[in-house]
mmCIF file of C-alpha atoms in Angstrom:
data_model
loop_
_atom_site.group_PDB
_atom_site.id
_atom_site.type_symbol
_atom_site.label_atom_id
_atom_site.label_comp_id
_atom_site.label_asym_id
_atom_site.label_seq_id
_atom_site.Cartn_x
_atom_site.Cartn_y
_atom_site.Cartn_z
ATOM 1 C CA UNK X 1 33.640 -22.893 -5.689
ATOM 2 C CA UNK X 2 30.799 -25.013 -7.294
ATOM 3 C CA UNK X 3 30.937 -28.629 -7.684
ATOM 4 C CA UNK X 4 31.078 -30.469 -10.719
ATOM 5 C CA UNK X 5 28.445 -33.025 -10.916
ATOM 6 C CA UNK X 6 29.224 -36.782 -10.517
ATOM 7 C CA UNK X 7 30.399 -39.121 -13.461
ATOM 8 C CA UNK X 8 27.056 -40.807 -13.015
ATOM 9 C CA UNK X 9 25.111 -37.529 -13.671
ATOM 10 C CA UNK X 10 26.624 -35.637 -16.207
ATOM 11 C CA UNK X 11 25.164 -37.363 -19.384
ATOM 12 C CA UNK X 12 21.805 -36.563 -18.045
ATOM 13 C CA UNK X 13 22.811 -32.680 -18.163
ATOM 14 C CA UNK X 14 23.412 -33.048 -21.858
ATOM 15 C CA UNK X 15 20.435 -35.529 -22.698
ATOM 16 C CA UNK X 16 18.378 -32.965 -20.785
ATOM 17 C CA UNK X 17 19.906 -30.166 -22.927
ATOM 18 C CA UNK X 18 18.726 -31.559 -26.373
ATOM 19 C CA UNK X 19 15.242 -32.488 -24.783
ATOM 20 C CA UNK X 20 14.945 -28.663 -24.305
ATOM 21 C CA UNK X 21 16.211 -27.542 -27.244
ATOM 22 C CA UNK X 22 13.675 -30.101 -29.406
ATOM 23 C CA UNK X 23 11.166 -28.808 -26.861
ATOM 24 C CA UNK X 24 11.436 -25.012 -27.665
ATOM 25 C CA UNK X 25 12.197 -25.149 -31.321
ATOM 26 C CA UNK X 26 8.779 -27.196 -31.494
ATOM 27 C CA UNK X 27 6.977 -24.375 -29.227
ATOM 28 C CA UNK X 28 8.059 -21.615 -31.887
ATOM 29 C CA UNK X 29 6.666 -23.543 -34.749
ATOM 30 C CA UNK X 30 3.622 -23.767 -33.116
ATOM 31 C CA UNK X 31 4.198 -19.867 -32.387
ATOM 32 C CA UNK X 32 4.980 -19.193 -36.377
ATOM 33 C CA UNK X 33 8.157 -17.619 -34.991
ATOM 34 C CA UNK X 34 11.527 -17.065 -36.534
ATOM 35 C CA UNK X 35 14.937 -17.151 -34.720
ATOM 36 C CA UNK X 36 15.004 -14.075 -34.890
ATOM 37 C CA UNK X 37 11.444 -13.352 -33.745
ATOM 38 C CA UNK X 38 11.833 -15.578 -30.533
ATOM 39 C CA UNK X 39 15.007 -13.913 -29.733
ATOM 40 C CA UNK X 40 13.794 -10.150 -30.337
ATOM 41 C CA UNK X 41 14.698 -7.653 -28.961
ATOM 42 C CA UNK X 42 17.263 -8.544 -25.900
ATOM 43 C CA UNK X 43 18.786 -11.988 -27.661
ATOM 44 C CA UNK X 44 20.194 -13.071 -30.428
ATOM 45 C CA UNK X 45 19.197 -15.572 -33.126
ATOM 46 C CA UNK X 46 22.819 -17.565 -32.799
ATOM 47 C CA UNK X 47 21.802 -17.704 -29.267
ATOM 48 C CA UNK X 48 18.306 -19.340 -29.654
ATOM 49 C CA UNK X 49 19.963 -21.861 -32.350
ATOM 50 C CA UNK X 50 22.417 -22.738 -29.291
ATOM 51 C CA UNK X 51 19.605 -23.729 -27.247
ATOM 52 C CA UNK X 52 17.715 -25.228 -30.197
ATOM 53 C CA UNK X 53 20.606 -27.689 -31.007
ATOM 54 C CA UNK X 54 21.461 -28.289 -26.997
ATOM 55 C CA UNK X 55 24.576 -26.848 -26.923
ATOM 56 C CA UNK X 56 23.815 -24.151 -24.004
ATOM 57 C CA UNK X 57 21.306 -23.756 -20.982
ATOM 58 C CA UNK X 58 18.519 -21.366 -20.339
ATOM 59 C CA UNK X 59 18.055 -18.729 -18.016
ATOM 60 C CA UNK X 60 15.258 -18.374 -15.421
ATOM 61 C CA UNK X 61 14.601 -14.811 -17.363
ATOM 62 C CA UNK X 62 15.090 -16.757 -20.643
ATOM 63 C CA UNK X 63 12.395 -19.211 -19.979
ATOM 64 C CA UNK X 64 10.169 -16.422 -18.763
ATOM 65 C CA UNK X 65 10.748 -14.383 -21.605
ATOM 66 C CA UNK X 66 10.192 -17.310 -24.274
ATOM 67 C CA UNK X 67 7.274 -18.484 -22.273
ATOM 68 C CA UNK X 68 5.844 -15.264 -23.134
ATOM 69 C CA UNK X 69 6.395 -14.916 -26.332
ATOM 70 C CA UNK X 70 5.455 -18.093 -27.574
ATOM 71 C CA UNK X 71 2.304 -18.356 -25.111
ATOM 72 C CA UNK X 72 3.030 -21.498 -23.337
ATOM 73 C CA UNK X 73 4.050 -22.296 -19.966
ATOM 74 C CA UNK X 74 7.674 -22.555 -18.904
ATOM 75 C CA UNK X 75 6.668 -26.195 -17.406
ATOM 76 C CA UNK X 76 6.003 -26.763 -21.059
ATOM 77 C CA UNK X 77 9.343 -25.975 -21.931
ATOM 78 C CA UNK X 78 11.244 -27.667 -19.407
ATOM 79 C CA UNK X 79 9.170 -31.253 -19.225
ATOM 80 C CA UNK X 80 7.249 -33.279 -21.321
ATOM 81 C CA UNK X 81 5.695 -36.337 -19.381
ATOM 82 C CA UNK X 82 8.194 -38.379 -19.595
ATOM 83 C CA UNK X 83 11.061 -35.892 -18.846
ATOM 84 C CA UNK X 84 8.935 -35.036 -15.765
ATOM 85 C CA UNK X 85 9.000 -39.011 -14.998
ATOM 86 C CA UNK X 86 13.079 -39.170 -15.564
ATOM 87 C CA UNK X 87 13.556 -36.205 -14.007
ATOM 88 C CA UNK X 88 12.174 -37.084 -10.605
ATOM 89 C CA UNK X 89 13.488 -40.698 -10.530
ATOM 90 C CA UNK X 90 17.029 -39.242 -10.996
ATOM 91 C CA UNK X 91 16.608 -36.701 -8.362
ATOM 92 C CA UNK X 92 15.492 -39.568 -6.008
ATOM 93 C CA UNK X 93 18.561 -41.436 -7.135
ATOM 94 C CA UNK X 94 20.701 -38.272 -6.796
ATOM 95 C CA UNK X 95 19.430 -38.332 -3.384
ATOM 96 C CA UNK X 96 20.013 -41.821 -2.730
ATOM 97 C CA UNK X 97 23.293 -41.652 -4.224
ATOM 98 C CA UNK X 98 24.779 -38.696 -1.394
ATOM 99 C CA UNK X 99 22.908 -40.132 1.532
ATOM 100 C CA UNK X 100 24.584 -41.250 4.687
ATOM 101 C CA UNK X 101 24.998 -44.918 3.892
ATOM 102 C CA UNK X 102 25.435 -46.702 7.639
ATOM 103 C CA UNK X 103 22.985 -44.396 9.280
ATOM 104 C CA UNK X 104 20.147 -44.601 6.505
ATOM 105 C CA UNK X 105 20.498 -47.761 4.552
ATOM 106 C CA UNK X 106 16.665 -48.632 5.115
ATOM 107 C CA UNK X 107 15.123 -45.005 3.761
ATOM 108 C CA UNK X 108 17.706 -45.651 0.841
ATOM 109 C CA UNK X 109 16.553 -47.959 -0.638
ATOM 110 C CA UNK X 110 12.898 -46.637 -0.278
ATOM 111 C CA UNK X 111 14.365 -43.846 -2.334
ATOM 112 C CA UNK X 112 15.894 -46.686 -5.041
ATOM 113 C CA UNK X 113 12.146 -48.302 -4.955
ATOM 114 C CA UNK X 114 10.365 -45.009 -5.318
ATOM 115 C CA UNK X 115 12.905 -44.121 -8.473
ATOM 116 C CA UNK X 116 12.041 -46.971 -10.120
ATOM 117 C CA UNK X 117 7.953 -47.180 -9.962
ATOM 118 C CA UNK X 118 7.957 -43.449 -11.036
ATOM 119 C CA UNK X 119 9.993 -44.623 -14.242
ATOM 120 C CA UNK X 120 9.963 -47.917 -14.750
ATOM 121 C CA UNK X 121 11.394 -47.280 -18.161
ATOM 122 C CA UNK X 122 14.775 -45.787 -16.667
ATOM 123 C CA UNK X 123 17.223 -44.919 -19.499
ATOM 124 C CA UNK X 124 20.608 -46.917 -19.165
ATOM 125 C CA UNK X 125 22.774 -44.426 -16.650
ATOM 126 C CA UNK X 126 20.046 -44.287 -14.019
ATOM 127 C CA UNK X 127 19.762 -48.236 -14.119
ATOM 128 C CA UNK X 128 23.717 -48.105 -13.135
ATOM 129 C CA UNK X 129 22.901 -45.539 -11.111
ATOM 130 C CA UNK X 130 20.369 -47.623 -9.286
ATOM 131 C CA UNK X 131 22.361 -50.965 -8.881
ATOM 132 C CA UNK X 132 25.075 -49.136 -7.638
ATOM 133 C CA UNK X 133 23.280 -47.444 -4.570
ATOM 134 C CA UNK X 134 22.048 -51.083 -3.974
ATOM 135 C CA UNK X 135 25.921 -52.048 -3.693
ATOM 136 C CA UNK X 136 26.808 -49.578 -1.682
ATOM 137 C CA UNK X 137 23.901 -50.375 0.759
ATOM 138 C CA UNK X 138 25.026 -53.608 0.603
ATOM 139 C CA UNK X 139 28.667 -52.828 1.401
ATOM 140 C CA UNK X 140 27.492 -50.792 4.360
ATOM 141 C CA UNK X 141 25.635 -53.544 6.071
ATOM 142 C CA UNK X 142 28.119 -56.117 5.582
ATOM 143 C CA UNK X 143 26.462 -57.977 2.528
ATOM 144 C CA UNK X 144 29.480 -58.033 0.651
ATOM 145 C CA UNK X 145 28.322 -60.960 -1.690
ATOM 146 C CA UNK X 146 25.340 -59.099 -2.639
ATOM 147 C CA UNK X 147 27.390 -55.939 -3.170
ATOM 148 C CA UNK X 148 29.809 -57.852 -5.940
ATOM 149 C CA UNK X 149 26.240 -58.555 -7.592
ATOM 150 C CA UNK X 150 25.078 -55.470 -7.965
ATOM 151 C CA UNK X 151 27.738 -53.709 -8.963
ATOM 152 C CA UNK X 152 28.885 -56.762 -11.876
ATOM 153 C CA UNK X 153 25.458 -55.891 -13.264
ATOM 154 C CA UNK X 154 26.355 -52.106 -13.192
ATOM 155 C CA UNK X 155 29.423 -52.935 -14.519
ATOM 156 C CA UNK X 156 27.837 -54.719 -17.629
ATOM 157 C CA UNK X 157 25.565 -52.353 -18.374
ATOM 158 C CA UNK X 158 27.459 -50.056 -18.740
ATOM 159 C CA UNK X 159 30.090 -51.450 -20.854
ATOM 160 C CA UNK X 160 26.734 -52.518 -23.078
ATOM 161 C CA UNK X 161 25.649 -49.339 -23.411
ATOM 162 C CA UNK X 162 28.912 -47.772 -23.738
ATOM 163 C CA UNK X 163 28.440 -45.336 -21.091
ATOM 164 C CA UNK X 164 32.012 -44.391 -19.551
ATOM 165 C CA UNK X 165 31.113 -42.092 -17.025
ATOM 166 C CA UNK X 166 29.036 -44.486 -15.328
ATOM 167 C CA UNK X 167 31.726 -47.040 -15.790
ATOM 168 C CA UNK X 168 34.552 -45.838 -14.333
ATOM 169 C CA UNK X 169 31.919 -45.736 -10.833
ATOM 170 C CA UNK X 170 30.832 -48.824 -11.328
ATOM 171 C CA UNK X 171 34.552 -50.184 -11.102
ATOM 172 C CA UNK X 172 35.446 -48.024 -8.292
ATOM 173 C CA UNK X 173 32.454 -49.805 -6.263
ATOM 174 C CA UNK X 174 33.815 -53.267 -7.269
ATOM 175 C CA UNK X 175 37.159 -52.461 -6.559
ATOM 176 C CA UNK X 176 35.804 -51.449 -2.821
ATOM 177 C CA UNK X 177 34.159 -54.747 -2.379
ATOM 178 C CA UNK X 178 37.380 -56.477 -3.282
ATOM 179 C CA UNK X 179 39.213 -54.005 -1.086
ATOM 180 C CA UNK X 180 36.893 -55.154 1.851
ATOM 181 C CA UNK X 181 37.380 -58.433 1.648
ATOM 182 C CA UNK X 182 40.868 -58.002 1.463
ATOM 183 C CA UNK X 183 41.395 -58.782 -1.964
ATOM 184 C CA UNK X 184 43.860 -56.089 -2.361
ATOM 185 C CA UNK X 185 45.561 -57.588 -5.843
ATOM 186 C CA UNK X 186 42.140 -57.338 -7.711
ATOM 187 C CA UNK X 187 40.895 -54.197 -6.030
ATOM 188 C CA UNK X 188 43.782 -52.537 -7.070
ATOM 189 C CA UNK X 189 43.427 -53.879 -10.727
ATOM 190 C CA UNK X 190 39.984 -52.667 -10.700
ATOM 191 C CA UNK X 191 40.671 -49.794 -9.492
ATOM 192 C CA UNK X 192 42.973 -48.988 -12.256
ATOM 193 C CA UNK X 193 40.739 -50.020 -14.961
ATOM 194 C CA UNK X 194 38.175 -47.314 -13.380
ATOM 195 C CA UNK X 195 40.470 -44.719 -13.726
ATOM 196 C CA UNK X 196 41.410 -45.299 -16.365
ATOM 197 C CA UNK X 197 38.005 -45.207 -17.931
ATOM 198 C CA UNK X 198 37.689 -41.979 -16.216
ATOM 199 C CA UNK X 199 40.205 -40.481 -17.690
ATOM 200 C CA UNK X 200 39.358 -41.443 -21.271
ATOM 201 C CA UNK X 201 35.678 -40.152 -19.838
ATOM 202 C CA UNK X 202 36.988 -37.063 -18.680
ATOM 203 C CA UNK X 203 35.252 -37.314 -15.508
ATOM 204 C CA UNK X 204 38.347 -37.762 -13.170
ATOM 205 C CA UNK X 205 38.158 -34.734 -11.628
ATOM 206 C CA UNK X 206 35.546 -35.338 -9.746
ATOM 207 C CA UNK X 207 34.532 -36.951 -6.408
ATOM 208 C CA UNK X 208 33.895 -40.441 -7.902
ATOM 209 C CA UNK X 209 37.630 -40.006 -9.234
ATOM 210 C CA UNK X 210 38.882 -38.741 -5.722
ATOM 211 C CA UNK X 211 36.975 -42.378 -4.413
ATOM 212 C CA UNK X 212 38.574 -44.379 -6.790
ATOM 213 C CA UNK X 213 42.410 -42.640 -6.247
ATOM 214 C CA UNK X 214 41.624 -43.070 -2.444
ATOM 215 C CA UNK X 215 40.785 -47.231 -2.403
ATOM 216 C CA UNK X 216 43.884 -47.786 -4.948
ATOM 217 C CA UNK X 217 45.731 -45.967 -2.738
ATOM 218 C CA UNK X 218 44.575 -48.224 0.529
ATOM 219 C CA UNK X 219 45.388 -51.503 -1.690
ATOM 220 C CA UNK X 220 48.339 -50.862 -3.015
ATOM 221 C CA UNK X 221 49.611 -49.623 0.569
ATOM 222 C CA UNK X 222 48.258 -53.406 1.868
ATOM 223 C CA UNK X 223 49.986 -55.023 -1.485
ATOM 224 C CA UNK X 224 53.861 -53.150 0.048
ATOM 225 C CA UNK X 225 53.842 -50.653 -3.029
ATOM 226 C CA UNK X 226 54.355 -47.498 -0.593
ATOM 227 C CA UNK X 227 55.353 -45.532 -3.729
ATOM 228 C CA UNK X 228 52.278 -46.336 -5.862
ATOM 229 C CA UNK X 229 50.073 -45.630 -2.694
ATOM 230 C CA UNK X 230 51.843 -42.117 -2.194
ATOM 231 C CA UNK X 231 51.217 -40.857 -5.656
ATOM 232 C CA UNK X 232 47.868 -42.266 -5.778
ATOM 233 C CA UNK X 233 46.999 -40.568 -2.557
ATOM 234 C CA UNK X 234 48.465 -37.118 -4.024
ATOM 235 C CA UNK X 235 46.701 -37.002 -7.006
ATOM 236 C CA UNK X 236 43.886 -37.652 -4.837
ATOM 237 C CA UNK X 237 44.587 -35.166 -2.714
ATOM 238 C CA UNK X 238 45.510 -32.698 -5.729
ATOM 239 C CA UNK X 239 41.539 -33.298 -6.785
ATOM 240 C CA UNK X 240 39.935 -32.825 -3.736
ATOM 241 C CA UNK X 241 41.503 -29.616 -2.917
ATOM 242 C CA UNK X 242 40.813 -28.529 -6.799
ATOM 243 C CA UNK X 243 37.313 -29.361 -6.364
ATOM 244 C CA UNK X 244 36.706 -27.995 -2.308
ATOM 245 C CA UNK X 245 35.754 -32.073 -0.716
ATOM 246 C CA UNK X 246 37.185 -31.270 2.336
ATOM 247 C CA UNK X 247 36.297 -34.633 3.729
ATOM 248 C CA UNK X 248 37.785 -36.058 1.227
ATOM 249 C CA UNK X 249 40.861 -33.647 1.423
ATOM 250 C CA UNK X 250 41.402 -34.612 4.914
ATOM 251 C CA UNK X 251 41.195 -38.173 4.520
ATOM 252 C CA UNK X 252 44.526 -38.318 1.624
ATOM 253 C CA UNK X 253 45.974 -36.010 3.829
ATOM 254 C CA UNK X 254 45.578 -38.343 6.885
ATOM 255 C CA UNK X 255 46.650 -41.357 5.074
ATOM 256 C CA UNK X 256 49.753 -39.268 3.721
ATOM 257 C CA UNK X 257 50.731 -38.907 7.234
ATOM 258 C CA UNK X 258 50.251 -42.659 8.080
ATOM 259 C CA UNK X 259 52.159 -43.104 4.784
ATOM 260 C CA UNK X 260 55.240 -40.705 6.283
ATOM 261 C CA UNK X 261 54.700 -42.526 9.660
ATOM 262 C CA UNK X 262 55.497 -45.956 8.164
ATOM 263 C CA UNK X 263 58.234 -45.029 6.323
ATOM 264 C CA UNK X 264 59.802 -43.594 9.581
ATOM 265 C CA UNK X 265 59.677 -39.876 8.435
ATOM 266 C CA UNK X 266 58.046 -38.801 11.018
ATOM 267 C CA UNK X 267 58.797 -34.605 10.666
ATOM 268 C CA UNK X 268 57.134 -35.308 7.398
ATOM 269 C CA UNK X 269 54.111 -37.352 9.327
ATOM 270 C CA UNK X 270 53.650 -34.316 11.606
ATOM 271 C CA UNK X 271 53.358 -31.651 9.078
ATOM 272 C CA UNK X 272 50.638 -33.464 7.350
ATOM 273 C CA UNK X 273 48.682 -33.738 10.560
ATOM 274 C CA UNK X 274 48.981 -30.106 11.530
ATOM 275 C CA UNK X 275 47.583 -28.649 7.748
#
């Protein structure tokens, strides 16, 4: 089952979308092609206008094809310079983003570094993007001041820019740095807030959400609100079984079990640890 992509990169699939679609209806001007012409003979001319206006993707055939017909490259297609530029600092941020955060905390943020003198002109998401790696390095080497920093300036950029996605992770990263420092009353408020966002962003199914269900889970266990930390643990674990995180998966299930084990149900405890 495939993946959907995280909060923090799904606006760049759409941006990337129009880019293309401004991209190719440009290349078949230059071509003195129709619609129709482009599309001839194995496509249709509603299908080139749904590339045109960034409202579908392109094949590896397709870009072949069109690459042909309008005798230009397919590089040509997918980048312009400064897509080119974008497009590798958010792979390196991509990369940064899913690394292994207590073994590699160094090479990460070579990777952040590296993003950011290929573009220096990083649209709005990627600078979130980018100040929330630094948090989490921070978090994972114990520089939980520095953390808070980083991700209050993700935070506000974000809610400048409007961008929800990116939001509702940025909160979930502040609401772990309050959850490590044992401030379980505003991590859990936090927490909240971020999924709440997400849900109005439509990006709670997704791993960032499962994160964010996860820590409000863990504070409001430490705040006494076993109920609140049970249902926020199975909608986590509803998620992460939707989506195929298996680490993820098995950590609401384990908590579940400490959750049954507190409570003194321990049949309940057991079954959890034996799925």
């Amino acid at each position: 089952m495939a993946k959907p992509s995280s909060a923090l990169s799904s606006a760049r699939g759409s941006a990337w979308r129009r880019r293309f679609g401004q991209r190719l209806r440009a290349a078949r001007h230059r071509a003195g092609l129709s619609q129709e012409e482009l599309a001839a003979p194995d496509l249709t001319k509603g299908f080139v206008s749904l590339l045109e206006s960034g409202r579908s993707y392109p094949s590896v055939e397709t870009l072949l094809a069109f690459a042909g017909r309008m005798r230009t490259s397919v590089g040509a297609l997918l980048f312009d310079g400064d897509d080119l530029r974008i497009e590798t600092a958010g792979n390196l941020l991509h990369l940064a983003w899913t690394a292994d955060y207590d073994a590699r905390a160094a090479d990460i943020l070579h990777l952040v570094t590296a993003a950011e003198l290929v573009a220096p002109d990083l649209p709005a998401d990627l600078r979130v993007q980018a100040e929330l790696v630094r948090a989490r390095v921070a978090m994972a080497t114990g520089q939980l001041d520095e953390a808070a920093r980083c991700a209050d300036e993700a935070i506000a950029r974000a809610e400048h820019q409007q961008l929800l996605g990116p939001l509702g992770t940025a909160l979930t990263v502040r609401g772990g740095v309050h959850e490590r420092r044992g401030e379980y009353g505003p991590a859990a408020a936090v927490l909240e807030r971020a999924i709440e966002v997400m849900r109005r962003a439509k990006t709670l199914e997704s791993e960032d959400g499962v994160r964010a269900l996860l820590s409000l889970g863990v504070a409001r266990w430490r705040m006494g609100d076993l109920d609140a930390s049970e249902a926020a643990h199975r909608q986590a674990l509803a998620i992460a079984t939707r989506l195929d995180l298996p680490r993820l998966r098995g950590r609401a299930l384990n908590n579940l079990g400490l959750l049954a084990w507190n409570r003194g149900e321990i049949g309940r405890a057991s079954c959890r640890e034996r799925v």
